[in-house]
Amino acid sequence: MDLPYTTEIRPDTGLTSPTLGIWLFLASEVMLFGSLFASYVLLRVGASTWPDQSSVLSVPLATLNTVILIASSVTMVLAWASLKKRSLPAFRLYMGLTLLAGALFLVVKAFEYGDKFSHGLVPATNNFLGLYFTLTGLHAVHVLAGMVVNAYLWLPGARMWRSDPARFTHRVEIAGVYWHFVDLVWIFIFPVLYLL
Amino acid sequence: MPMSEHDGVRVTPYLVAFGALLALTVATVAVSWLALPATPAMLLGLTIATVKASLVAVAFMHITSARATVFLTLALTATFCAALFGLILWTEADHVLGTEFTNPFESQGGTQ
């Protein structure tokens, strides 16, 4: 059975079903991360003392991760633009670079976590580290989930390009919206946890 | 939408947005070096983050070409998020303003 409105606009919403679906999902994600940021505000404002965040965490590594994630957003949108220009090889190149950037982000994050653990800094150490590990850990899970979807579109999912290029391009666009959202969340995590 | 309508995708705006995001990342780190008092530092840092997030939403997520349904969904989410933060700040207002708890029974000469 063919799903309706995968690439055609639904008259009542003015959107394709995948587009509406991803935005509704992202709305729930905003509330998920929003509640954690709100917890941070609550605990920090209510605390009599708070650690100097930039001395506890590694600002250079976080800056590097920011650059990596921003670059991955560019390669992701270029992967979609390549399909619009009907070039599957260019799509494979840019999507491959996006996956590489995602993997690099996680490797840097793993180094950061390893360094904290080696110094005995764990989520139970204090409220700040509890929030740091929760927020960055949840974000890392989101990066991993995006990588799984992107890897599927990069290799087995790309078969759809031959049978239904418009639908495949739309799938990449939807995956891109999610990936950019993950980048957007990091843009707030970086100053809030590392710099302020 | 037929693909032919989008064949002329221009990549230059994406590269310009990339450059702007890198520059704003440098600005974010630079603000932390200024050693400003907590409130201005937080306001400046979050303002830069909001500008960066808007750039991502406009340039990469194509939010400006989204339909009313998307904006309604986002507006509802923003309202709930604002309420979440507003209620927390309201709850913590005593700490923010530096007021302290006083025993309401002290003035009555009672020992509670």
PDB file of C-alpha atoms in Angstrom:
ATOM      1  CA  MET A   1       0.000   0.000   0.000  1.00  0.00           C
ATOM      2  CA  ASP A   2       1.371   3.409  -0.930  1.00  0.00           C
ATOM      3  CA  LEU A   3       1.469   6.023   1.790  1.00  0.00           C
ATOM      4  CA  PRO A   4      -0.312   9.223   0.760  1.00  0.00           C
ATOM      5  CA  TYR A   5       1.274  12.677   0.781  1.00  0.00           C
ATOM      6  CA  THR A   6       4.886  11.508   0.980  1.00  0.00           C
ATOM      7  CA  THR A   7       5.901  14.128  -1.576  1.00  0.00           C
ATOM      8  CA  GLU A   8       2.585  15.765  -2.444  1.00  0.00           C
ATOM      9  CA  ILE A   9       1.243  18.630  -0.322  1.00  0.00           C
ATOM     10  CA  ARG A  10      -1.715  17.741   1.904  1.00  0.00           C
ATOM     11  CA  PRO A  11      -4.498  20.264   1.207  1.00  0.00           C
ATOM     12  CA  ASP A  12      -5.524  20.699   4.867  1.00  0.00           C
ATOM     13  CA  THR A  13      -2.063  21.226   6.389  1.00  0.00           C
ATOM     14  CA  GLY A  14      -0.286  22.691   3.373  1.00  0.00           C
ATOM     15  CA  LEU A  15       2.611  20.308   4.090  1.00  0.00           C
ATOM     16  CA  THR A  16       3.715  16.801   3.159  1.00  0.00           C
ATOM     17  CA  SER A  17       3.137  14.265   5.939  1.00  0.00           C
ATOM     18  CA  PRO A  18       6.884  13.768   6.611  1.00  0.00           C
ATOM     19  CA  THR A  19       7.365  17.535   6.946  1.00  0.00           C
ATOM     20  CA  LEU A  20       4.520  17.867   9.436  1.00  0.00           C
ATOM     21  CA  GLY A  21       5.785  14.775  11.264  1.00  0.00           C
ATOM     22  CA  ILE A  22       9.350  16.046  11.669  1.00  0.00           C
ATOM     23  CA  TRP A  23       8.227  19.481  12.918  1.00  0.00           C
ATOM     24  CA  LEU A  24       5.854  17.934  15.463  1.00  0.00           C
ATOM     25  CA  PHE A  25       8.694  15.668  16.591  1.00  0.00           C
ATOM     26  CA  LEU A  26      11.069  18.613  16.869  1.00  0.00           C
ATOM     27  CA  ALA A  27       8.455  20.503  18.917  1.00  0.00           C
ATOM     28  CA  SER A  28       8.539  17.643  21.438  1.00  0.00           C
ATOM     29  CA  GLU A  29      12.338  17.731  21.330  1.00  0.00           C
ATOM     30  CA  VAL A  30      12.336  21.454  22.131  1.00  0.00           C
ATOM     31  CA  MET A  31      10.305  20.684  25.255  1.00  0.00           C
ATOM     32  CA  LEU A  32      12.657  17.809  26.197  1.00  0.00           C
ATOM     33  CA  PHE A  33      15.804  19.923  25.953  1.00  0.00           C
ATOM     34  CA  GLY A  34      13.888  22.958  27.243  1.00  0.00           C
ATOM     35  CA  SER A  35      13.038  21.116  30.454  1.00  0.00           C
ATOM     36  CA  LEU A  36      16.712  20.248  30.972  1.00  0.00           C
ATOM     37  CA  PHE A  37      17.800  23.832  30.342  1.00  0.00           C
ATOM     38  CA  ALA A  38      15.068  24.949  32.759  1.00  0.00           C
ATOM     39  CA  SER A  39      16.473  22.491  35.350  1.00  0.00           C
ATOM     40  CA  TYR A  40      19.879  24.090  34.824  1.00  0.00           C
ATOM     41  CA  VAL A  41      18.420  27.561  35.437  1.00  0.00           C
ATOM     42  CA  LEU A  42      16.580  26.349  38.548  1.00  0.00           C
ATOM     43  CA  LEU A  43      19.629  24.659  40.079  1.00  0.00           C
ATOM     44  CA  ARG A  44      22.085  27.407  39.169  1.00  0.00           C
ATOM     45  CA  VAL A  45      19.931  30.328  40.307  1.00  0.00           C
ATOM     46  CA  GLY A  46      19.082  28.544  43.540  1.00  0.00           C
ATOM     47  CA  ALA A  47      22.662  27.489  44.338  1.00  0.00           C
ATOM     48  CA  SER A  48      24.712  29.400  46.886  1.00  0.00           C
ATOM     49  CA  THR A  49      27.933  28.382  45.095  1.00  0.00           C
ATOM     50  CA  TRP A  50      28.516  27.210  41.534  1.00  0.00           C
ATOM     51  CA  PRO A  51      31.720  25.841  39.976  1.00  0.00           C
ATOM     52  CA  ASP A  52      33.704  27.891  37.444  1.00  0.00           C
ATOM     53  CA  GLN A  53      32.410  26.000  34.418  1.00  0.00           C
ATOM     54  CA  SER A  54      35.133  26.997  31.960  1.00  0.00           C
ATOM     55  CA  SER A  55      37.837  25.723  34.326  1.00  0.00           C
ATOM     56  CA  VAL A  56      36.076  22.378  34.918  1.00  0.00           C
ATOM     57  CA  LEU A  57      35.334  21.705  31.233  1.00  0.00           C
ATOM     58  CA  SER A  58      37.554  21.926  28.160  1.00  0.00           C
ATOM     59  CA  VAL A  59      36.587  25.030  26.156  1.00  0.00           C
ATOM     60  CA  PRO A  60      39.019  24.271  23.245  1.00  0.00           C
ATOM     61  CA  LEU A  61      37.516  20.787  22.749  1.00  0.00           C
ATOM     62  CA  ALA A  62      33.968  22.179  22.907  1.00  0.00           C
ATOM     63  CA  THR A  63      34.881  24.923  20.415  1.00  0.00           C
ATOM     64  CA  LEU A  64      36.310  22.266  18.102  1.00  0.00           C
ATOM     65  CA  ASN A  65      33.084  20.271  18.422  1.00  0.00           C
ATOM     66  CA  THR A  66      31.053  23.406  17.648  1.00  0.00           C
ATOM     67  CA  VAL A  67      33.019  23.942  14.416  1.00  0.00           C
ATOM     68  CA  ILE A  68      32.654  20.236  13.513  1.00  0.00           C
ATOM     69  CA  LEU A  69      28.890  20.277  14.032  1.00  0.00           C
ATOM     70  CA  ILE A  70      28.404  23.537  12.101  1.00  0.00           C
ATOM     71  CA  ALA A  71      30.492  22.117   9.238  1.00  0.00           C
ATOM     72  CA  SER A  72      28.351  18.953   9.289  1.00  0.00           C
ATOM     73  CA  SER A  73      25.216  21.097   8.883  1.00  0.00           C
ATOM     74  CA  VAL A  74      26.772  22.661   5.770  1.00  0.00           C
ATOM     75  CA  THR A  75      27.696  19.270   4.278  1.00  0.00           C
ATOM     76  CA  MET A  76      24.202  17.976   5.096  1.00  0.00           C
ATOM     77  CA  VAL A  77      22.498  20.796   3.237  1.00  0.00           C
ATOM     78  CA  LEU A  78      24.973  20.389   0.362  1.00  0.00           C
ATOM     79  CA  ALA A  79      24.044  16.680   0.197  1.00  0.00           C
ATOM     80  CA  TRP A  80      20.394  17.690  -0.256  1.00  0.00           C
ATOM     81  CA  ALA A  81      21.344  20.394  -2.796  1.00  0.00           C
ATOM     82  CA  SER A  82      23.308  17.767  -4.760  1.00  0.00           C
ATOM     83  CA  LEU A  83      20.162  15.682  -5.144  1.00  0.00           C
ATOM     84  CA  LYS A  84      18.282  18.761  -6.305  1.00  0.00           C
ATOM     85  CA  LYS A  85      20.984  19.060  -8.973  1.00  0.00           C
ATOM     86  CA  ARG A  86      20.471  15.352  -9.735  1.00  0.00           C
ATOM     87  CA  SER A  87      23.988  14.288  -8.727  1.00  0.00           C
ATOM     88  CA  LEU A  88      24.038  11.100  -6.653  1.00  0.00           C
ATOM     89  CA  PRO A  89      27.887  10.956  -6.476  1.00  0.00           C
ATOM     90  CA  ALA A  90      27.986  14.470  -4.986  1.00  0.00           C
ATOM     91  CA  PHE A  91      25.257  13.459  -2.540  1.00  0.00           C
ATOM     92  CA  ARG A  92      27.320  10.441  -1.463  1.00  0.00           C
ATOM     93  CA  LEU A  93      30.382  12.643  -0.967  1.00  0.00           C
ATOM     94  CA  TYR A  94      28.623  15.256   1.163  1.00  0.00           C
ATOM     95  CA  MET A  95      26.581  12.735   3.147  1.00  0.00           C
ATOM     96  CA  GLY A  96      29.800  10.775   3.786  1.00  0.00           C
ATOM     97  CA  LEU A  97      31.422  13.967   5.081  1.00  0.00           C
ATOM     98  CA  THR A  98      28.386  14.582   7.312  1.00  0.00           C
ATOM     99  CA  LEU A  99      28.751  11.096   8.784  1.00  0.00           C
ATOM    100  CA  LEU A 100      32.470  11.647   9.275  1.00  0.00           C
ATOM    101  CA  ALA A 101      31.812  14.928  11.080  1.00  0.00           C
ATOM    102  CA  GLY A 102      29.220  13.237  13.316  1.00  0.00           C
ATOM    103  CA  ALA A 103      31.706  10.490  14.179  1.00  0.00           C
ATOM    104  CA  LEU A 104      34.437  13.071  14.898  1.00  0.00           C
ATOM    105  CA  PHE A 105      32.071  14.948  17.204  1.00  0.00           C
ATOM    106  CA  LEU A 106      31.407  11.764  19.188  1.00  0.00           C
ATOM    107  CA  VAL A 107      35.124  10.890  19.354  1.00  0.00           C
ATOM    108  CA  VAL A 108      35.935  14.354  20.754  1.00  0.00           C
ATOM    109  CA  LYS A 109      33.054  13.974  23.207  1.00  0.00           C
ATOM    110  CA  ALA A 110      34.381  10.552  24.263  1.00  0.00           C
ATOM    111  CA  PHE A 111      37.821  12.109  24.930  1.00  0.00           C
ATOM    112  CA  GLU A 112      36.150  14.807  27.006  1.00  0.00           C
ATOM    113  CA  TYR A 113      34.153  12.273  29.050  1.00  0.00           C
ATOM    114  CA  GLY A 114      37.255  10.075  29.500  1.00  0.00           C
ATOM    115  CA  ASP A 115      39.203  13.039  30.847  1.00  0.00           C
ATOM    116  CA  LYS A 116      36.434  13.869  33.327  1.00  0.00           C
ATOM    117  CA  PHE A 117      36.135  10.269  34.533  1.00  0.00           C
ATOM    118  CA  SER A 118      39.922   9.945  34.930  1.00  0.00           C
ATOM    119  CA  HIS A 119      39.826  12.936  37.300  1.00  0.00           C
ATOM    120  CA  GLY A 120      36.984  11.410  39.300  1.00  0.00           C
ATOM    121  CA  LEU A 121      34.458  13.892  37.905  1.00  0.00           C
ATOM    122  CA  VAL A 122      31.199  11.987  37.475  1.00  0.00           C
ATOM    123  CA  PRO A 123      27.507  12.992  37.351  1.00  0.00           C
ATOM    124  CA  ALA A 124      27.197  12.436  41.118  1.00  0.00           C
ATOM    125  CA  THR A 125      30.040  14.881  41.890  1.00  0.00           C
ATOM    126  CA  ASN A 126      27.812  17.961  41.897  1.00  0.00           C
ATOM    127  CA  ASN A 127      24.673  19.415  40.301  1.00  0.00           C
ATOM    128  CA  PHE A 128      26.628  21.110  37.514  1.00  0.00           C
ATOM    129  CA  LEU A 129      28.320  17.892  36.388  1.00  0.00           C
ATOM    130  CA  GLY A 130      25.013  16.030  36.713  1.00  0.00           C
ATOM    131  CA  LEU A 131      23.468  18.516  34.288  1.00  0.00           C
ATOM    132  CA  TYR A 132      26.545  18.536  32.053  1.00  0.00           C
ATOM    133  CA  PHE A 133      26.518  14.758  31.589  1.00  0.00           C
ATOM    134  CA  THR A 134      22.721  14.616  31.177  1.00  0.00           C
ATOM    135  CA  LEU A 135      22.526  17.416  28.594  1.00  0.00           C
ATOM    136  CA  THR A 136      25.602  16.475  26.574  1.00  0.00           C
ATOM    137  CA  GLY A 137      24.847  12.735  26.872  1.00  0.00           C
ATOM    138  CA  LEU A 138      21.298  13.210  25.584  1.00  0.00           C
ATOM    139  CA  HIS A 139      22.640  15.404  22.803  1.00  0.00           C
ATOM    140  CA  ALA A 140      25.237  12.768  21.875  1.00  0.00           C
ATOM    141  CA  VAL A 141      22.456  10.152  21.660  1.00  0.00           C
ATOM    142  CA  HIS A 142      20.666  12.479  19.239  1.00  0.00           C
ATOM    143  CA  VAL A 143      23.831  12.819  17.143  1.00  0.00           C
ATOM    144  CA  LEU A 144      24.118   9.020  17.069  1.00  0.00           C
ATOM    145  CA  ALA A 145      20.463   8.637  16.044  1.00  0.00           C
ATOM    146  CA  GLY A 146      20.953  11.173  13.232  1.00  0.00           C
ATOM    147  CA  MET A 147      24.031   9.270  12.081  1.00  0.00           C
ATOM    148  CA  VAL A 148      22.052   6.004  11.911  1.00  0.00           C
ATOM    149  CA  VAL A 149      19.406   7.668   9.695  1.00  0.00           C
ATOM    150  CA  ASN A 150      22.058   9.382   7.564  1.00  0.00           C
ATOM    151  CA  ALA A 151      24.010   6.134   7.162  1.00  0.00           C
ATOM    152  CA  TYR A 152      20.845   4.401   5.987  1.00  0.00           C
ATOM    153  CA  LEU A 153      20.203   7.157   3.429  1.00  0.00           C
ATOM    154  CA  TRP A 154      23.864   7.109   2.384  1.00  0.00           C
ATOM    155  CA  LEU A 155      23.999   3.384   1.564  1.00  0.00           C
ATOM    156  CA  PRO A 156      20.931   1.094   1.377  1.00  0.00           C
ATOM    157  CA  GLY A 157      18.335   3.870   1.342  1.00  0.00           C
ATOM    158  CA  ALA A 158      19.928   5.498  -1.712  1.00  0.00           C
ATOM    159  CA  ARG A 159      18.455   2.724  -3.869  1.00  0.00           C
ATOM    160  CA  MET A 160      15.237   4.758  -3.854  1.00  0.00           C
ATOM    161  CA  TRP A 161      17.010   7.407  -5.938  1.00  0.00           C
ATOM    162  CA  ARG A 162      16.563   5.183  -9.024  1.00  0.00           C
ATOM    163  CA  SER A 163      12.879   4.366  -8.472  1.00  0.00           C
ATOM    164  CA  ASP A 164      11.563   7.579  -6.877  1.00  0.00           C
ATOM    165  CA  PRO A 165      14.099  10.438  -6.826  1.00  0.00           C
ATOM    166  CA  ALA A 166      11.630  13.064  -5.575  1.00  0.00           C
ATOM    167  CA  ARG A 167      10.704  10.971  -2.536  1.00  0.00           C
ATOM    168  CA  PHE A 168      14.353  10.151  -1.774  1.00  0.00           C
ATOM    169  CA  THR A 169      15.278  13.834  -1.990  1.00  0.00           C
ATOM    170  CA  HIS A 170      12.445  14.649   0.402  1.00  0.00           C
ATOM    171  CA  ARG A 171      13.688  11.981   2.830  1.00  0.00           C
ATOM    172  CA  VAL A 172      17.128  13.581   2.814  1.00  0.00           C
ATOM    173  CA  GLU A 173      15.543  16.998   3.393  1.00  0.00           C
ATOM    174  CA  ILE A 174      13.615  15.680   6.420  1.00  0.00           C
ATOM    175  CA  ALA A 175      16.737  13.977   7.822  1.00  0.00           C
ATOM    176  CA  GLY A 176      18.516  17.301   7.279  1.00  0.00           C
ATOM    177  CA  VAL A 177      15.937  19.236   9.304  1.00  0.00           C
ATOM    178  CA  TYR A 178      16.572  16.844  12.216  1.00  0.00           C
ATOM    179  CA  TRP A 179      20.361  17.113  11.828  1.00  0.00           C
ATOM    180  CA  HIS A 180      20.241  20.915  11.803  1.00  0.00           C
ATOM    181  CA  PHE A 181      18.099  20.819  14.947  1.00  0.00           C
ATOM    182  CA  VAL A 182      20.792  18.741  16.681  1.00  0.00           C
ATOM    183  CA  ASP A 183      23.309  21.412  15.625  1.00  0.00           C
ATOM    184  CA  LEU A 184      20.966  24.108  16.926  1.00  0.00           C
ATOM    185  CA  VAL A 185      20.711  22.461  20.362  1.00  0.00           C
ATOM    186  CA  TRP A 186      24.523  22.326  20.606  1.00  0.00           C
ATOM    187  CA  ILE A 187      24.687  26.036  19.765  1.00  0.00           C
ATOM    188  CA  PHE A 188      22.897  26.662  23.098  1.00  0.00           C
ATOM    189  CA  ILE A 189      24.641  23.912  25.083  1.00  0.00           C
ATOM    190  CA  PHE A 190      28.089  25.309  24.205  1.00  0.00           C
ATOM    191  CA  PRO A 191      27.834  28.761  25.850  1.00  0.00           C
ATOM    192  CA  VAL A 192      25.491  27.685  28.655  1.00  0.00           C
ATOM    193  CA  LEU A 193      27.595  24.778  29.936  1.00  0.00           C
ATOM    194  CA  TYR A 194      31.125  25.758  28.884  1.00  0.00           C
ATOM    195  CA  LEU A 195      31.365  29.532  28.907  1.00  0.00           C
ATOM    196  CA  LEU A 196      28.826  31.243  31.181  1.00  0.00           C
TER     197      LEU A 196
ATOM    198  CA  MET B   1       6.591  19.552  -5.761  1.00  0.00           C
ATOM    199  CA  PRO B   2       8.288  18.531  -9.034  1.00  0.00           C
ATOM    200  CA  MET B   3      12.051  18.482  -8.734  1.00  0.00           C
ATOM    201  CA  SER B   4      12.553  20.716 -11.765  1.00  0.00           C
ATOM    202  CA  GLU B   5      11.233  23.680  -9.769  1.00  0.00           C
ATOM    203  CA  HIS B   6      14.205  23.376  -7.401  1.00  0.00           C
ATOM    204  CA  ASP B   7      16.960  22.578  -9.850  1.00  0.00           C
ATOM    205  CA  GLY B   8      18.556  25.985  -9.424  1.00  0.00           C
ATOM    206  CA  VAL B   9      19.655  25.496  -5.778  1.00  0.00           C
ATOM    207  CA  ARG B  10      22.377  28.023  -4.954  1.00  0.00           C
ATOM    208  CA  VAL B  11      25.065  26.884  -2.536  1.00  0.00           C
ATOM    209  CA  THR B  12      26.613  30.323  -1.936  1.00  0.00           C
ATOM    210  CA  PRO B  13      24.121  31.289   0.821  1.00  0.00           C
ATOM    211  CA  TYR B  14      25.046  28.088   2.701  1.00  0.00           C
ATOM    212  CA  LEU B  15      28.734  28.948   2.568  1.00  0.00           C
ATOM    213  CA  VAL B  16      28.045  32.532   3.678  1.00  0.00           C
ATOM    214  CA  ALA B  17      25.988  31.184   6.602  1.00  0.00           C
ATOM    215  CA  PHE B  18      28.864  28.821   7.467  1.00  0.00           C
ATOM    216  CA  GLY B  19      31.306  31.764   7.580  1.00  0.00           C
ATOM    217  CA  ALA B  20      28.928  33.797   9.731  1.00  0.00           C
ATOM    218  CA  LEU B  21      28.425  30.886  12.153  1.00  0.00           C
ATOM    219  CA  LEU B  22      32.187  30.422  12.512  1.00  0.00           C
ATOM    220  CA  ALA B  23      32.638  34.154  13.174  1.00  0.00           C
ATOM    221  CA  LEU B  24      29.874  34.089  15.780  1.00  0.00           C
ATOM    222  CA  THR B  25      31.460  31.042  17.439  1.00  0.00           C
ATOM    223  CA  VAL B  26      34.692  33.036  17.799  1.00  0.00           C
ATOM    224  CA  ALA B  27      32.624  35.930  19.201  1.00  0.00           C
ATOM    225  CA  THR B  28      30.979  33.564  21.740  1.00  0.00           C
ATOM    226  CA  VAL B  29      34.377  32.428  23.027  1.00  0.00           C
ATOM    227  CA  ALA B  30      35.727  35.998  22.979  1.00  0.00           C
ATOM    228  CA  VAL B  31      32.852  37.178  25.187  1.00  0.00           C
ATOM    229  CA  SER B  32      33.885  34.628  27.826  1.00  0.00           C
ATOM    230  CA  TRP B  33      37.412  36.102  27.818  1.00  0.00           C
ATOM    231  CA  LEU B  34      36.095  39.589  28.607  1.00  0.00           C
ATOM    232  CA  ALA B  35      35.379  38.480  32.195  1.00  0.00           C
ATOM    233  CA  LEU B  36      32.154  40.475  32.275  1.00  0.00           C
ATOM    234  CA  PRO B  37      29.856  40.308  35.315  1.00  0.00           C
ATOM    235  CA  ALA B  38      27.548  37.273  35.282  1.00  0.00           C
ATOM    236  CA  THR B  39      24.340  38.916  34.013  1.00  0.00           C
ATOM    237  CA  PRO B  40      25.779  40.867  31.011  1.00  0.00           C
ATOM    238  CA  ALA B  41      27.955  37.861  30.085  1.00  0.00           C
ATOM    239  CA  MET B  42      24.915  35.582  30.145  1.00  0.00           C
ATOM    240  CA  LEU B  43      22.762  38.024  28.147  1.00  0.00           C
ATOM    241  CA  LEU B  44      25.483  38.572  25.533  1.00  0.00           C
ATOM    242  CA  GLY B  45      26.302  34.857  25.259  1.00  0.00           C
ATOM    243  CA  LEU B  46      22.653  33.864  24.872  1.00  0.00           C
ATOM    244  CA  THR B  47      22.021  36.679  22.365  1.00  0.00           C
ATOM    245  CA  ILE B  48      24.863  35.434  20.160  1.00  0.00           C
ATOM    246  CA  ALA B  49      23.566  31.846  20.532  1.00  0.00           C
ATOM    247  CA  THR B  50      20.074  33.003  19.486  1.00  0.00           C
ATOM    248  CA  VAL B  51      21.480  34.764  16.410  1.00  0.00           C
ATOM    249  CA  LYS B  52      23.421  31.601  15.503  1.00  0.00           C
ATOM    250  CA  ALA B  53      20.342  29.423  16.007  1.00  0.00           C
ATOM    251  CA  SER B  54      18.286  31.782  13.828  1.00  0.00           C
ATOM    252  CA  LEU B  55      20.945  31.559  11.114  1.00  0.00           C
ATOM    253  CA  VAL B  56      20.765  27.751  11.195  1.00  0.00           C
ATOM    254  CA  ALA B  57      16.954  27.840  11.096  1.00  0.00           C
ATOM    255  CA  VAL B  58      16.821  30.323   8.199  1.00  0.00           C
ATOM    256  CA  ALA B  59      19.763  29.193   6.080  1.00  0.00           C
ATOM    257  CA  PHE B  60      19.779  25.416   6.594  1.00  0.00           C
ATOM    258  CA  MET B  61      16.257  24.512   7.796  1.00  0.00           C
ATOM    259  CA  HIS B  62      14.603  26.918   5.319  1.00  0.00           C
ATOM    260  CA  ILE B  63      12.218  28.096   8.020  1.00  0.00           C
ATOM    261  CA  THR B  64      11.245  31.213   6.045  1.00  0.00           C
ATOM    262  CA  SER B  65       9.580  29.077   3.376  1.00  0.00           C
ATOM    263  CA  ALA B  66       7.668  27.006   5.950  1.00  0.00           C
ATOM    264  CA  ARG B  67       3.864  27.014   6.015  1.00  0.00           C
ATOM    265  CA  ALA B  68       1.557  28.416   8.705  1.00  0.00           C
ATOM    266  CA  THR B  69       1.139  24.931  10.239  1.00  0.00           C
ATOM    267  CA  VAL B  70       4.845  24.829  11.095  1.00  0.00           C
ATOM    268  CA  PHE B  71       4.802  28.324  12.576  1.00  0.00           C
ATOM    269  CA  LEU B  72       1.719  27.511  14.659  1.00  0.00           C
ATOM    270  CA  THR B  73       3.429  24.382  16.004  1.00  0.00           C
ATOM    271  CA  LEU B  74       6.582  26.345  16.821  1.00  0.00           C
ATOM    272  CA  ALA B  75       4.625  29.224  18.375  1.00  0.00           C
ATOM    273  CA  LEU B  76       2.787  26.798  20.671  1.00  0.00           C
ATOM    274  CA  THR B  77       6.096  25.176  21.644  1.00  0.00           C
ATOM    275  CA  ALA B  78       7.700  28.566  22.279  1.00  0.00           C
ATOM    276  CA  THR B  79       4.749  29.562  24.498  1.00  0.00           C
ATOM    277  CA  PHE B  80       5.072  26.425  26.642  1.00  0.00           C
ATOM    278  CA  CYS B  81       8.855  26.836  26.806  1.00  0.00           C
ATOM    279  CA  ALA B  82       8.511  30.481  27.877  1.00  0.00           C
ATOM    280  CA  ALA B  83       5.978  29.418  30.537  1.00  0.00           C
ATOM    281  CA  LEU B  84       8.385  26.726  31.771  1.00  0.00           C
ATOM    282  CA  PHE B  85      11.253  29.187  32.183  1.00  0.00           C
ATOM    283  CA  GLY B  86       8.961  31.944  33.463  1.00  0.00           C
ATOM    284  CA  LEU B  87       7.504  29.760  36.219  1.00  0.00           C
ATOM    285  CA  ILE B  88      10.962  28.623  37.304  1.00  0.00           C
ATOM    286  CA  LEU B  89      12.310  32.159  37.458  1.00  0.00           C
ATOM    287  CA  TRP B  90       9.180  33.254  39.297  1.00  0.00           C
ATOM    288  CA  THR B  91       9.634  30.420  41.809  1.00  0.00           C
ATOM    289  CA  GLU B  92      13.256  31.378  42.314  1.00  0.00           C
ATOM    290  CA  ALA B  93      12.571  35.134  42.362  1.00  0.00           C
ATOM    291  CA  ASP B  94      13.559  35.440  46.022  1.00  0.00           C
ATOM    292  CA  HIS B  95      17.029  34.106  45.253  1.00  0.00           C
ATOM    293  CA  VAL B  96      17.382  36.275  42.165  1.00  0.00           C
ATOM    294  CA  LEU B  97      16.489  39.452  44.036  1.00  0.00           C
ATOM    295  CA  GLY B  98      18.518  38.455  47.055  1.00  0.00           C
ATOM    296  CA  THR B  99      15.624  38.617  49.500  1.00  0.00           C
ATOM    297  CA  GLU B 100      15.830  36.300  52.465  1.00  0.00           C
ATOM    298  CA  PHE B 101      13.314  34.201  54.292  1.00  0.00           C
ATOM    299  CA  THR B 102      12.010  35.837  57.440  1.00  0.00           C
ATOM    300  CA  ASN B 103      10.115  34.063  60.138  1.00  0.00           C
ATOM    301  CA  PRO B 104       6.537  35.400  59.980  1.00  0.00           C
ATOM    302  CA  PHE B 105       5.960  34.536  63.647  1.00  0.00           C
ATOM    303  CA  GLU B 106       8.922  36.511  64.974  1.00  0.00           C
ATOM    304  CA  SER B 107       7.014  39.825  65.020  1.00  0.00           C
ATOM    305  CA  GLN B 108       4.319  38.173  67.153  1.00  0.00           C
ATOM    306  CA  GLY B 109       6.889  37.301  69.781  1.00  0.00           C
ATOM    307  CA  GLY B 110       6.368  33.596  69.315  1.00  0.00           C
ATOM    308  CA  THR B 111       9.117  31.019  69.102  1.00  0.00           C
ATOM    309  CA  GLN B 112       8.454  28.800  66.131  1.00  0.00           C
TER     310      GLN B 112
END
